[in-house]
Coordinates of C-alpha atoms in Angstrom, one line a residue:
X264 CA 8.4 -7.8 14.1
X265 CA 9.9 -11.1 12.9
X266 CA 9.4 -12.2 9.4
X267 CA 8.6 -15.9 8.9
X268 CA 10.1 -17.2 5.7
X269 CA 7.8 -19.3 3.6
X270 CA 10.1 -21.0 1.1
X271 CA 7.3 -23.3 -0.1
X272 CA 5.8 -20.2 -1.8
X273 CA 8.9 -20.0 -4.0
X274 CA 10.4 -23.5 -4.2
X275 CA 7.3 -25.4 -5.2
X276 CA 4.7 -25.3 -8.0
X277 CA 4.7 -22.6 -10.7
X278 CA 7.1 -20.3 -8.8
X279 CA 9.8 -23.0 -8.9
X280 CA 9.2 -23.6 -12.6
X281 CA 9.5 -19.9 -13.3
X282 CA 12.8 -19.6 -11.3
X283 CA 14.3 -22.6 -13.1
X284 CA 13.2 -21.3 -16.5
X285 CA 14.6 -17.8 -15.7
X286 CA 17.9 -19.2 -14.5
X287 CA 18.4 -21.3 -17.6
X288 CA 17.4 -18.4 -19.8
X289 CA 19.9 -16.2 -18.1
X290 CA 22.7 -18.8 -18.6
X291 CA 21.9 -19.1 -22.4
X292 CA 21.7 -15.4 -23.1
X293 CA 24.9 -14.9 -21.1
X294 CA 26.7 -17.5 -23.2
X295 CA 25.4 -16.0 -26.4
X296 CA 26.4 -12.5 -25.3
X297 CA 29.9 -13.6 -24.3
X298 CA 30.5 -15.4 -27.7
X299 CA 29.2 -12.4 -29.6
X300 CA 31.1 -9.8 -27.6
X301 CA 34.3 -11.8 -28.0
X302 CA 33.9 -12.1 -31.8
X303 CA 33.2 -8.4 -32.1
X304 CA 36.1 -7.5 -29.9
X305 CA 38.5 -9.6 -32.0
X306 CA 37.1 -8.1 -35.2
X307 CA 37.5 -4.5 -34.1
X308 CA 40.8 -5.1 -32.5
X309 CA 42.2 -6.5 -35.7
X310 CA 40.7 -3.5 -37.5
X311 CA 42.4 -1.2 -35.1
X312 CA 45.8 -2.9 -35.5
X313 CA 45.8 -3.4 -39.3
X314 CA 43.2 -1.0 -40.7
X315 CA 45.2 2.2 -40.6
X316 CA 43.7 5.5 -39.8
X317 CA 40.3 4.5 -41.1
X318 CA 40.3 1.3 -39.0
X319 CA 41.3 3.1 -35.9
X320 CA 38.6 5.7 -36.5
X321 CA 35.8 3.1 -36.9
X322 CA 36.9 1.2 -33.8
X323 CA 37.1 4.4 -31.8
X324 CA 33.6 5.4 -32.9
X325 CA 32.2 1.9 -32.0
X326 CA 33.8 2.0 -28.5
X327 CA 32.7 5.6 -27.9
X328 CA 29.1 4.9 -28.9
X329 CA 28.5 1.8 -26.9
X330 CA 30.6 2.6 -23.9
X331 CA 29.1 6.0 -23.3
X332 CA 25.4 5.2 -23.5
X333 CA 23.3 3.2 -21.0
X334 CA 22.7 -0.4 -21.7
X335 CA 19.0 -0.2 -20.9
X336 CA 18.6 2.6 -23.5
X337 CA 20.4 0.4 -26.0
X338 CA 18.2 -2.6 -25.3
X339 CA 15.1 -0.4 -25.7
X340 CA 16.5 0.9 -29.0
X341 CA 17.3 -2.5 -30.4
X342 CA 13.9 -4.0 -29.4
X343 CA 11.4 -1.1 -30.1
X344 CA 13.2 0.7 -32.9
X345 CA 15.9 -1.2 -34.8
X346 CA 13.9 -4.4 -34.8
X347 CA 11.1 -2.8 -36.8
X348 CA 13.6 -1.7 -39.5
X349 CA 14.4 -5.3 -40.4
X350 CA 12.6 -6.7 -43.5
X351 CA 9.1 -8.0 -42.9
X352 CA 10.2 -11.5 -44.1
X353 CA 12.9 -11.7 -41.5
X354 CA 10.6 -10.7 -38.7
X355 CA 8.0 -13.2 -39.8
X356 CA 10.6 -15.9 -39.9
X357 CA 11.8 -15.2 -36.4
X358 CA 8.2 -15.0 -35.0
X359 CA 7.3 -18.4 -36.5
X360 CA 7.5 -21.6 -34.5
X361 CA 10.7 -23.6 -35.2
X362 CA 11.3 -26.8 -33.4
X363 CA 15.1 -26.6 -33.9
X364 CA 15.3 -23.2 -32.1
X365 CA 14.7 -24.7 -28.6
X366 CA 17.6 -24.9 -26.2
X367 CA 17.8 -27.3 -23.3
X368 CA 15.5 -26.2 -20.6
X369 CA 12.8 -25.3 -23.1
X370 CA 14.4 -21.9 -23.8
X371 CA 13.5 -20.4 -27.2
X372 CA 16.4 -18.6 -28.7
X373 CA 14.9 -17.5 -32.0
X374 CA 12.7 -14.8 -30.5
X375 CA 12.9 -11.0 -30.8
X376 CA 13.5 -10.7 -27.0
X377 CA 16.3 -13.3 -27.0
X378 CA 18.0 -11.9 -30.1
X379 CA 17.8 -8.3 -29.1
X380 CA 19.0 -9.1 -25.6
X381 CA 22.0 -11.1 -26.7
X382 CA 22.9 -8.5 -29.4
X383 CA 22.6 -5.6 -27.0
X384 CA 24.7 -7.3 -24.3
X385 CA 27.2 -8.4 -26.9
X386 CA 27.8 -5.0 -28.6
X387 CA 27.8 -3.2 -25.2
X388 CA 30.4 -5.6 -23.7
X389 CA 32.5 -5.7 -26.9
X390 CA 33.4 -2.0 -26.4
X391 CA 34.9 -2.7 -23.1
X392 CA 36.7 -5.9 -24.2
X393 CA 38.4 -4.0 -27.1
X394 CA 40.0 -1.6 -24.6
X395 CA 40.9 -4.3 -22.1
X396 CA 42.7 -6.4 -24.8
X397 CA 44.4 -3.3 -26.3
X398 CA 45.7 -2.4 -22.8
X399 CA 47.1 -5.9 -22.4
X400 CA 48.9 -5.7 -25.7
X401 CA 50.3 -2.3 -24.8
X402 CA 51.6 -3.6 -21.5
X403 CA 54.2 -5.8 -23.4
X404 CA 57.5 -4.0 -23.2
X405 CA 59.1 -2.6 -26.3
X406 CA 62.2 -4.6 -25.5
X407 CA 60.4 -7.8 -26.3
X408 CA 59.1 -6.4 -29.6
X409 CA 62.7 -5.4 -30.5
X410 CA 64.0 -8.8 -29.4
X411 CA 61.4 -10.6 -31.5
X412 CA 62.2 -8.6 -34.6
X413 CA 65.9 -9.2 -34.0
X414 CA 65.2 -12.9 -33.8
X415 CA 63.6 -12.8 -37.3
X416 CA 59.9 -12.8 -36.3
X417 CA 57.5 -11.4 -38.9
X418 CA 54.8 -8.9 -37.8
X419 CA 52.2 -11.7 -37.7
X420 CA 54.6 -14.0 -35.9
X421 CA 55.4 -11.4 -33.3
X422 CA 51.7 -10.7 -32.7
X423 CA 50.9 -14.5 -32.7
X424 CA 53.7 -15.8 -30.4
X425 CA 54.9 -12.7 -28.4
X426 CA 52.2 -10.1 -28.1
X427 CA 48.9 -12.0 -27.9
X428 CA 50.0 -14.6 -25.3
X429 CA 51.4 -12.0 -22.9
X430 CA 48.8 -9.4 -23.7
X431 CA 45.8 -11.7 -23.1
X432 CA 47.4 -13.0 -19.9
X433 CA 47.9 -9.5 -18.6
X434 CA 44.3 -8.5 -19.5
X435 CA 42.6 -11.7 -18.6
X436 CA 41.3 -10.8 -15.2
X437 CA 39.7 -7.5 -16.4
X438 CA 38.2 -9.5 -19.4
X439 CA 36.7 -12.0 -16.9
X440 CA 35.3 -9.1 -15.0
X441 CA 33.6 -7.9 -18.2
X442 CA 32.1 -11.4 -18.8
X443 CA 30.7 -11.4 -15.3
X444 CA 29.3 -7.9 -15.7
X445 CA 27.5 -9.2 -18.9
X446 CA 25.9 -11.9 -16.8
X447 CA 24.7 -9.5 -14.2
X448 CA 23.6 -6.9 -16.7
X449 CA 21.4 -9.5 -18.4
X450 CA 18.9 -8.6 -15.7
X451 CA 18.2 -5.3 -17.6
X452 CA 16.8 -7.3 -20.4
X453 CA 13.6 -7.7 -18.3
X454 CA 12.9 -4.1 -19.4
X455 CA 12.1 -5.4 -22.9
X456 CA 10.0 -8.3 -21.6
X457 CA 12.7 -10.9 -21.8
X458 CA 11.8 -13.6 -19.3
X459 CA 15.2 -14.1 -17.6
X460 CA 15.8 -14.6 -13.9
X461 CA 14.9 -11.1 -12.6
X462 CA 11.7 -11.1 -14.7
X463 CA 10.6 -14.4 -13.2
X464 CA 11.4 -13.3 -9.6
X465 CA 9.3 -10.2 -10.1
X466 CA 6.6 -12.4 -11.5
X467 CA 6.6 -14.5 -8.3
X468 CA 6.3 -11.3 -6.2
X469 CA 3.2 -10.3 -8.1
X470 CA 1.9 -13.9 -8.0
X471 CA 2.0 -14.6 -4.2
X472 CA 3.8 -11.6 -2.6
X473 CA 6.8 -13.7 -1.5
X474 CA 9.1 -10.9 -2.5
X475 CA 11.8 -11.5 0.2
X476 CA 12.1 -15.2 -0.5
X477 CA 12.0 -14.8 -4.3
X478 CA 14.7 -12.1 -4.4
X479 CA 16.8 -14.1 -1.9
X480 CA 16.7 -17.1 -4.2
X481 CA 17.4 -14.9 -7.3
X482 CA 20.3 -13.2 -5.6
X483 CA 21.7 -16.6 -4.6
X484 CA 21.5 -17.9 -8.1
X485 CA 23.3 -14.8 -9.5
X486 CA 26.0 -15.2 -6.9
X487 CA 26.4 -18.9 -7.6
X488 CA 26.6 -18.3 -11.4
X489 CA 29.1 -15.5 -10.9
X490 CA 31.4 -17.6 -8.7
X491 CA 31.3 -20.7 -11.0
X492 CA 31.9 -18.7 -14.2
X493 CA 34.7 -16.7 -12.5
X494 CA 36.4 -20.0 -11.4
X495 CA 36.0 -21.6 -14.9
X496 CA 37.3 -18.6 -16.8
X497 CA 40.3 -18.2 -14.4
X498 CA 41.0 -22.0 -14.5
X499 CA 40.9 -22.4 -18.2
X500 CA 42.1 -18.9 -19.2
X501 CA 45.7 -17.8 -20.0
X502 CA 48.1 -17.6 -17.1
X503 CA 51.1 -15.2 -17.0
X504 CA 53.4 -18.0 -15.9
X505 CA 52.4 -20.4 -18.7
X506 CA 52.5 -17.6 -21.3
X507 CA 56.0 -16.6 -20.2
X508 CA 57.3 -20.2 -20.6
X509 CA 55.6 -20.5 -23.9
X510 CA 57.1 -17.2 -25.2
X511 CA 60.5 -18.4 -24.0
X512 CA 60.2 -21.7 -25.8
X513 CA 59.0 -20.1 -29.0
X514 CA 61.8 -17.6 -28.9
X515 CA 64.4 -20.4 -28.4
X516 CA 62.9 -22.4 -31.2
X517 CA 62.9 -19.4 -33.5
X518 CA 66.5 -18.6 -32.6
X519 CA 67.6 -22.2 -33.3
X520 CA 65.8 -22.2 -36.7
X521 CA 67.6 -19.0 -37.6
X522 CA 70.9 -20.4 -36.6
X523 CA 70.3 -23.6 -38.6
X524 CA 69.4 -21.6 -41.6
X525 CA 72.8 -19.9 -41.7

């Protein structure tokens, strides 16, 4: 039995509009989740490095909680349980219509579904980013730390110019992998009624039964997005070669300044 593809049932009329809307919604919630996850990872990594035993304990609890529970369960919790704990005024404000809360592509970001999806994806991914970045910092040899201290670097200067450039360069590819996982995991947000790409593809299947064509287009868009994001993050992210040169230059400048001050 040969299946005859009918792409007009997917690439025209309402199905095409749904796919474009779902694709743009996926891009926006991915961007919001990446920004939130990065900020949370920086915050908790700083807390681990400078917060003493209490900071390390709080960070360990955060990582353990969000890394060891399913993302879908977390999304359901944020949407059906935690959302109702917010003050009534906040929920009414979010549910009201606001002309300034529309992103390009007619995507509304100030909605419970968008906010809970971005928050859930962000906190879940941040737990992995913390460990990836910490592993990168630990990969810097102790010899470089000792050399930096011998050159007169302060603790902050050593972190800023020696540890972070090399640590981020070493951990960058795993970090990119976590960003791409976030994009793909956004499909789970359809479980709380968030109209991202997977949600819209399933809607087409219910609308005209063109399941094969709809899921083929959806898979192609996920693949295209992953490839483009991966190339962009790799192109504009830190590189080991560039970081090594930068560390060498900073070390030489610092050594000259120490010699001049004698």
